[in-house]
Short mmCIF file of C-alpha atoms in Angstrom, two decimals:
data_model
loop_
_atom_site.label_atom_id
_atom_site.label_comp_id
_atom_site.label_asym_id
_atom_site.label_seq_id
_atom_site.Cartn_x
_atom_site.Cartn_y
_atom_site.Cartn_z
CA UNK A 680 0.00 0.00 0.00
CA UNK A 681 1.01 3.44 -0.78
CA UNK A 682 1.71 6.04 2.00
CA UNK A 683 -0.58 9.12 1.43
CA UNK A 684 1.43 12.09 0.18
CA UNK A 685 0.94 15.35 2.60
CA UNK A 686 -2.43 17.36 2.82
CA UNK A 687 -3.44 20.59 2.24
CA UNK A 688 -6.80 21.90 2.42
CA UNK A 689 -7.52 24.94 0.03
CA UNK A 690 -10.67 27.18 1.82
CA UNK A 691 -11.37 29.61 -1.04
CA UNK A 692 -13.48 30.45 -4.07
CA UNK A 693 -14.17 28.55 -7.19
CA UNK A 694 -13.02 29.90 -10.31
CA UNK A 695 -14.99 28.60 -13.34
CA UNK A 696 -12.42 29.80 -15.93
CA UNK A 697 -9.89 27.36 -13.73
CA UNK A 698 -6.51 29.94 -13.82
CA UNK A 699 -7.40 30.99 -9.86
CA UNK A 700 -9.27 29.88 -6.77
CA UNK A 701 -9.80 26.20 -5.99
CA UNK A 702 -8.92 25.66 -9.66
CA UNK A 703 -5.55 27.20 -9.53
CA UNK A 704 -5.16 25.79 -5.98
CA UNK A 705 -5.59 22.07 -6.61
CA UNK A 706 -3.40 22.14 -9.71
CA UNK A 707 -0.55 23.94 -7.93
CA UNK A 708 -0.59 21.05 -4.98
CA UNK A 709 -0.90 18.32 -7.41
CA UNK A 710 2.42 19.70 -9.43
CA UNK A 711 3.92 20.09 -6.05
CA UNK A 712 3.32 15.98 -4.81
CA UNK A 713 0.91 16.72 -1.92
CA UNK A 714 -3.13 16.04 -1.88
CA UNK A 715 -5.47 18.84 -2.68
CA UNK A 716 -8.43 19.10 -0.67
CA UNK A 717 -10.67 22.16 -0.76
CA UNK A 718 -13.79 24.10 1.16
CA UNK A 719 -15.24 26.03 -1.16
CA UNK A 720 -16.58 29.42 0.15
CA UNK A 721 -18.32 31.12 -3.42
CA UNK A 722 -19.13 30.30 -6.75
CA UNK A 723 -17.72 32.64 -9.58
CA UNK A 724 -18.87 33.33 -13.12
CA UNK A 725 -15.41 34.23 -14.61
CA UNK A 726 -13.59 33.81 -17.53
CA UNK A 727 -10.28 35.56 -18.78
CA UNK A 728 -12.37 39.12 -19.16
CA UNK A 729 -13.39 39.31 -15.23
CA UNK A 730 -15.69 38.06 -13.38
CA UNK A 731 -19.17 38.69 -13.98
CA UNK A 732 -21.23 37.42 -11.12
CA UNK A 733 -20.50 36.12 -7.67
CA UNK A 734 -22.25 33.98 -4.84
CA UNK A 735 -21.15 32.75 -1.51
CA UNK A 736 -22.02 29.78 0.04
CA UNK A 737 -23.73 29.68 3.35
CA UNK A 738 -21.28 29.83 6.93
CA UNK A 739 -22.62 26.70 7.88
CA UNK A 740 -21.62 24.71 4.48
CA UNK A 741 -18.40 25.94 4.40
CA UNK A 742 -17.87 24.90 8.20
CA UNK A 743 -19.66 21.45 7.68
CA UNK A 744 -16.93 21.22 4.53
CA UNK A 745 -14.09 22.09 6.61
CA UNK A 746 -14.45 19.71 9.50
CA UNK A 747 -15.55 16.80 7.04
CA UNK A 748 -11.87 16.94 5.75
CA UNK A 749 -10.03 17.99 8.91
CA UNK A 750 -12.10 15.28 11.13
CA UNK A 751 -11.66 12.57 8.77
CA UNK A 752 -8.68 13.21 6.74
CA UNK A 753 -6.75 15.34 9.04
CA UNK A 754 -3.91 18.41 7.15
CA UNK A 755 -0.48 19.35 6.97
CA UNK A 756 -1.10 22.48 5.86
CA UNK A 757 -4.15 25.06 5.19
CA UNK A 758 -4.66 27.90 2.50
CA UNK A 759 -7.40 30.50 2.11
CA UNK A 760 -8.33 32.96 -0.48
CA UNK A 761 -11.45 34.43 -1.22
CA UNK A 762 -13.64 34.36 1.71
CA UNK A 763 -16.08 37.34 0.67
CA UNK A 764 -17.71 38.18 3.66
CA UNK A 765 -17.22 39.13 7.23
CA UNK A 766 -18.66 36.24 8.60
CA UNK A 767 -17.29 33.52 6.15
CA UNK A 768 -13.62 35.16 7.49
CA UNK A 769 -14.90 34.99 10.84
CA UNK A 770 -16.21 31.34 10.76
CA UNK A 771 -12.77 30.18 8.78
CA UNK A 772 -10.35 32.15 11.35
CA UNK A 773 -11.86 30.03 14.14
CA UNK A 774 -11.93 26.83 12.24
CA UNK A 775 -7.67 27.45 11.58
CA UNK A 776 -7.30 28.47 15.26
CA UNK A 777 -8.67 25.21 16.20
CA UNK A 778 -6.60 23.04 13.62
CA UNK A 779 -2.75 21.92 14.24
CA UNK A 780 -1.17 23.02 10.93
CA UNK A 781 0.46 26.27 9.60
CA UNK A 782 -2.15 27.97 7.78
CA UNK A 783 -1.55 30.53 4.79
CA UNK A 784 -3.48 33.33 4.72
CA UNK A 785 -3.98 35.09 1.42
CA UNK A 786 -6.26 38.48 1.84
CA UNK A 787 -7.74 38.64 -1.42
CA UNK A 788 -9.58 41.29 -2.24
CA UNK A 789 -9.63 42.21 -5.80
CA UNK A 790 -9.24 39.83 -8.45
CA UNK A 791 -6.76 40.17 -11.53
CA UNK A 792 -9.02 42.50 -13.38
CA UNK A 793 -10.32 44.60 -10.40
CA UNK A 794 -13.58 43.44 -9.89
CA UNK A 795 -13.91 43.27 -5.66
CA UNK A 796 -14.17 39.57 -3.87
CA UNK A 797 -14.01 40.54 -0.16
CA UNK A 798 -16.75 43.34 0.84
CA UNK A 799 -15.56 46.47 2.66
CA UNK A 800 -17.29 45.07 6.24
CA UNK A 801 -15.10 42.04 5.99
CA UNK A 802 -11.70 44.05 6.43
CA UNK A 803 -11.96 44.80 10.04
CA UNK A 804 -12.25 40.89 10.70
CA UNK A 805 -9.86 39.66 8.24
CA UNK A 806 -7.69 42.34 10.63
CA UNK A 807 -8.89 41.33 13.68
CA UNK A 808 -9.37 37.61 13.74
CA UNK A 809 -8.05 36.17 10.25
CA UNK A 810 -4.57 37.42 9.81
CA UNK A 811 -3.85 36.77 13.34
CA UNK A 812 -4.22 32.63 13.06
CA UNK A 813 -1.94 33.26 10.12
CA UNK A 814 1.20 31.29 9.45
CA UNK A 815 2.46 33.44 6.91
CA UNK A 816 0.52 36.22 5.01
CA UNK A 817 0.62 37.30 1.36
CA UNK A 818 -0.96 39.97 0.85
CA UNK A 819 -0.03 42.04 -2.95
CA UNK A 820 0.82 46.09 -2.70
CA UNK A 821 -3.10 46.51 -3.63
CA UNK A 822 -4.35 44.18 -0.34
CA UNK A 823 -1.68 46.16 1.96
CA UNK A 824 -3.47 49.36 1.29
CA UNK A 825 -6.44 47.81 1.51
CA UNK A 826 -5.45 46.40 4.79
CA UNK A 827 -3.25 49.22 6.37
CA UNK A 828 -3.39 52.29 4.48
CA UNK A 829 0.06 51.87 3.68
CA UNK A 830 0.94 52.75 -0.05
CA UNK A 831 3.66 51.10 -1.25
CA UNK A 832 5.67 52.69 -4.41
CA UNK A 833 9.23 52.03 -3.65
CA UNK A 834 11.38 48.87 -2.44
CA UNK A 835 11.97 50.31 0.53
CA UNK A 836 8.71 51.00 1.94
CA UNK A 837 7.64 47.54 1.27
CA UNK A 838 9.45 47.60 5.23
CA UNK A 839 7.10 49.80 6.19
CA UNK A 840 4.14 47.94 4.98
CA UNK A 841 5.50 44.65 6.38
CA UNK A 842 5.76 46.00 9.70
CA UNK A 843 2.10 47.27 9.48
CA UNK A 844 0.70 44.03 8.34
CA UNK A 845 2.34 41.98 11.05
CA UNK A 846 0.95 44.59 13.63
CA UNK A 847 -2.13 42.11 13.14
CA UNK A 848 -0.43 39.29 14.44
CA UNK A 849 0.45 36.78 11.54
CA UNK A 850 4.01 35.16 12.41
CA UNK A 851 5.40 35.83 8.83
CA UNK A 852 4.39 38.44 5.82
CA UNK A 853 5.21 37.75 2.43
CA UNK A 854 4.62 41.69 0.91
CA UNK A 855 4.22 40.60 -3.26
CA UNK A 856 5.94 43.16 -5.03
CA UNK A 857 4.94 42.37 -8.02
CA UNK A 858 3.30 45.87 -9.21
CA UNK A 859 6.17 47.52 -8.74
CA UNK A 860 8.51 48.09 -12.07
CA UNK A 861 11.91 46.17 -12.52
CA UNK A 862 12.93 42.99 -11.20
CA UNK A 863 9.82 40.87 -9.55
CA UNK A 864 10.58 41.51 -5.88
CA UNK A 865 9.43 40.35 -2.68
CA UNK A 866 9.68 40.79 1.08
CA UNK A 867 9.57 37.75 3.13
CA UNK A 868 10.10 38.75 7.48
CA UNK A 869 9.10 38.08 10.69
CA UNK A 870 10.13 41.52 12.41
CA UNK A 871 13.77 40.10 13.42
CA UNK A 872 14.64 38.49 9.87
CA UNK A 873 14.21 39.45 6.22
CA UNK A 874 14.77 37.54 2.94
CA UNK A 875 14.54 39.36 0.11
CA UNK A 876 13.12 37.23 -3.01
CA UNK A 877 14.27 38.51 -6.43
CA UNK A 878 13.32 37.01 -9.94
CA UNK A 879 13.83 38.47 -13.53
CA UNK A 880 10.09 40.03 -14.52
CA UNK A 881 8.76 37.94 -17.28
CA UNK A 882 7.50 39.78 -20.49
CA UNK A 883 3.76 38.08 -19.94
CA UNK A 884 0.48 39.53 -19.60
CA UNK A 885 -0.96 36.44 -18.73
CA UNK A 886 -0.71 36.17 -15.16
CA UNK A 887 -4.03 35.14 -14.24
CA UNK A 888 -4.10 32.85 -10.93
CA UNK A 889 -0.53 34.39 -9.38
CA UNK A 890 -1.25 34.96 -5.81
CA UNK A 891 -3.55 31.38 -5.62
CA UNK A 892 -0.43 29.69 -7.04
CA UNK A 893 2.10 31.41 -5.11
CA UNK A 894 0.19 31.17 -1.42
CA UNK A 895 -0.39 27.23 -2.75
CA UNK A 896 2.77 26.48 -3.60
CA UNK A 897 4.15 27.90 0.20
CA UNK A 898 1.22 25.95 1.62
CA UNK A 899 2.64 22.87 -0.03
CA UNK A 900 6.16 23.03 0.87
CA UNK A 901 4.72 23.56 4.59
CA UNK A 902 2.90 20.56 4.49
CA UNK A 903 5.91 18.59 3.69
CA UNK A 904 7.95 19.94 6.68
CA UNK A 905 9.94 22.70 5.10
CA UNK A 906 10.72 25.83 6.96
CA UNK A 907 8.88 29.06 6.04
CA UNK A 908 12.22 30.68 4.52
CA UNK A 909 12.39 27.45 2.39
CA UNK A 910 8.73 26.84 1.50
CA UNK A 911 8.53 30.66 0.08
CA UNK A 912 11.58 30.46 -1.47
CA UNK A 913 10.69 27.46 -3.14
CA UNK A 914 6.89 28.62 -3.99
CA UNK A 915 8.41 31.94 -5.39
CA UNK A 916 10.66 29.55 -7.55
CA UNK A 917 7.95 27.71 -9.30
CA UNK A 918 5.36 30.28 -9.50
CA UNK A 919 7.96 32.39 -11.45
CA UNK A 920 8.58 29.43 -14.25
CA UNK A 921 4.63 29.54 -14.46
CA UNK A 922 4.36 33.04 -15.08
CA UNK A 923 6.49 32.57 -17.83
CA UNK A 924 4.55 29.44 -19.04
CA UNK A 925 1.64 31.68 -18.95
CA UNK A 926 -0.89 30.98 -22.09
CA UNK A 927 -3.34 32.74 -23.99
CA UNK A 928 -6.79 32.13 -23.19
CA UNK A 929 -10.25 33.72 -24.21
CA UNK A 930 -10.15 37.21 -25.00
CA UNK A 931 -8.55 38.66 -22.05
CA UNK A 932 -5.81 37.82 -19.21
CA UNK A 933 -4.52 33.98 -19.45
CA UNK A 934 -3.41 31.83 -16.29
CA UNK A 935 -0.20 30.84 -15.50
CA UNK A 936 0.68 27.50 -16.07
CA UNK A 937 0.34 25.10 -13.36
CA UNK A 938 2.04 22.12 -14.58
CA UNK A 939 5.13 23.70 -16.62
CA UNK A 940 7.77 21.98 -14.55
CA UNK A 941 5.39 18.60 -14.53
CA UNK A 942 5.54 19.31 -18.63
CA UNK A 943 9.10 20.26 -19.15
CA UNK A 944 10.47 17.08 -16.81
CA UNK A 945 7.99 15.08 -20.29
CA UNK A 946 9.77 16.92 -22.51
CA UNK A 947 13.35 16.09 -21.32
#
């Protein structure tokens, strides 16, 4: 009999174009050797223009979802993303604090093409009661201003947005500085150490699915035992070959691709 790979549970939205959310999620884990598992907490209607129409799912399914998996099946690891209202962000920060695994907490709020996935009322408890049960946080330049009025334009403030995020309590931050110009740089720190993550920016529009993949990927490495330092290292690693496997799709903004290294590993 086969041993069962590591777990991760994914607690976010679904994604019907399948570049971000669950979709995204799932893919990244099974590139990365561990078992997806996933609570869904909306239902999109998006494609590679935006996303056109949006429902959540009850508190109570997405609770009964979570503890099916975590009672049963038990984690290594747990990622969220879109969890649209206050009381969906509420109901999942008290599910993580009760569950023994390093949770990833990815504060999205606007998706790729600006249309909003967390309402304004939600902030104060993603704040209050999400980011502290937080492992690590990853929240882009856009969710940091959301979050902390900080407005980062400049490497160096990205220091000064860090320290405001982890005000809230997570143990790590990962500030994404991906919408700044030049190399694709970001901040990884606790408040006593700092790793600064450089990659060369890849000439590709279609980035659909980024910040899914990337808090994924880290939620993957976790499961398997690695260090924080290592798993985002290692995450920023493979989400940058998938931005540059990124693929036309539709008539807008293509995903990444999940399985390039799963692909090029075929190839050679």
């Amino acid at each position: 009999m086969t041993a069962a790979p590591p777990r991760v549970l994914t607690v976010a939205g679904s994604d019907s174009g399948g570049g971000a959310g669950i979709q995204a999620d799932l893919k990244t884990m099974l590139a990365l050797g561990v078992h997806g598992m996933s609570v869904i907490t909306a239902v999109t209607a998006q494609n590679s223009l935006g996303v056109q129409g949006a429902w959540e799912l009850p508190v109570d399914a997405v609770r009964a979802q979570y503890l099916s998996v975590v009672d049963d099946i038990g984690v290594q690891a747990v990622k969220t993303g879109m969890l649209a209202s206050a009381e969906l962000a509420e109901a999942v920060a008290e599910l993580i604090a009760g569950t023994d695994a390093p949770a990833v907490v990815d504060p999205v709020g606007v998706s790729k093409h600006g249309d909003p996935l967390l309402a304004a009322s939600a902030l104060r408890t993603v704040r209050t009661r999400l980011l502290p049960v937080a492992t690590v946080a990853t929240p882009n330049l856009d969710e940091v201003a959301q979050l902390t009025g900080v407005r980062v334009r400049t490497e160096e403030q990205m220091r000064e947005a860090a320290a405001a995020v982890l005000a809230f309590g997570p143990k790590w931050v990962l500030i994404k500085g991906g919408h700044l110009s030049g190399d694709a740089v970001d901040l990884l720190t606790d408040g006593s150490e700092e790793h600064w993550l450089r990659a060369v920016r890849h000439d590709n529009r279609h980035t659909h699915g980024t910040g899914c993949t990337l808090a994924s990927a880290i939620a993957a490495h976790l499961a398997k035992g690695r260090s924080v330092p290592e798993a985002v290292t290692a995450a920023k690693a493979y989400v940058t070959g998938a931005i540059a496997a990124g693929f036309a799709l539709g008539g807008g903004i293509g995903p990444v691709d999940h399985g390039w290294a799963l692909r090029r590993s075929r190839e050679g």
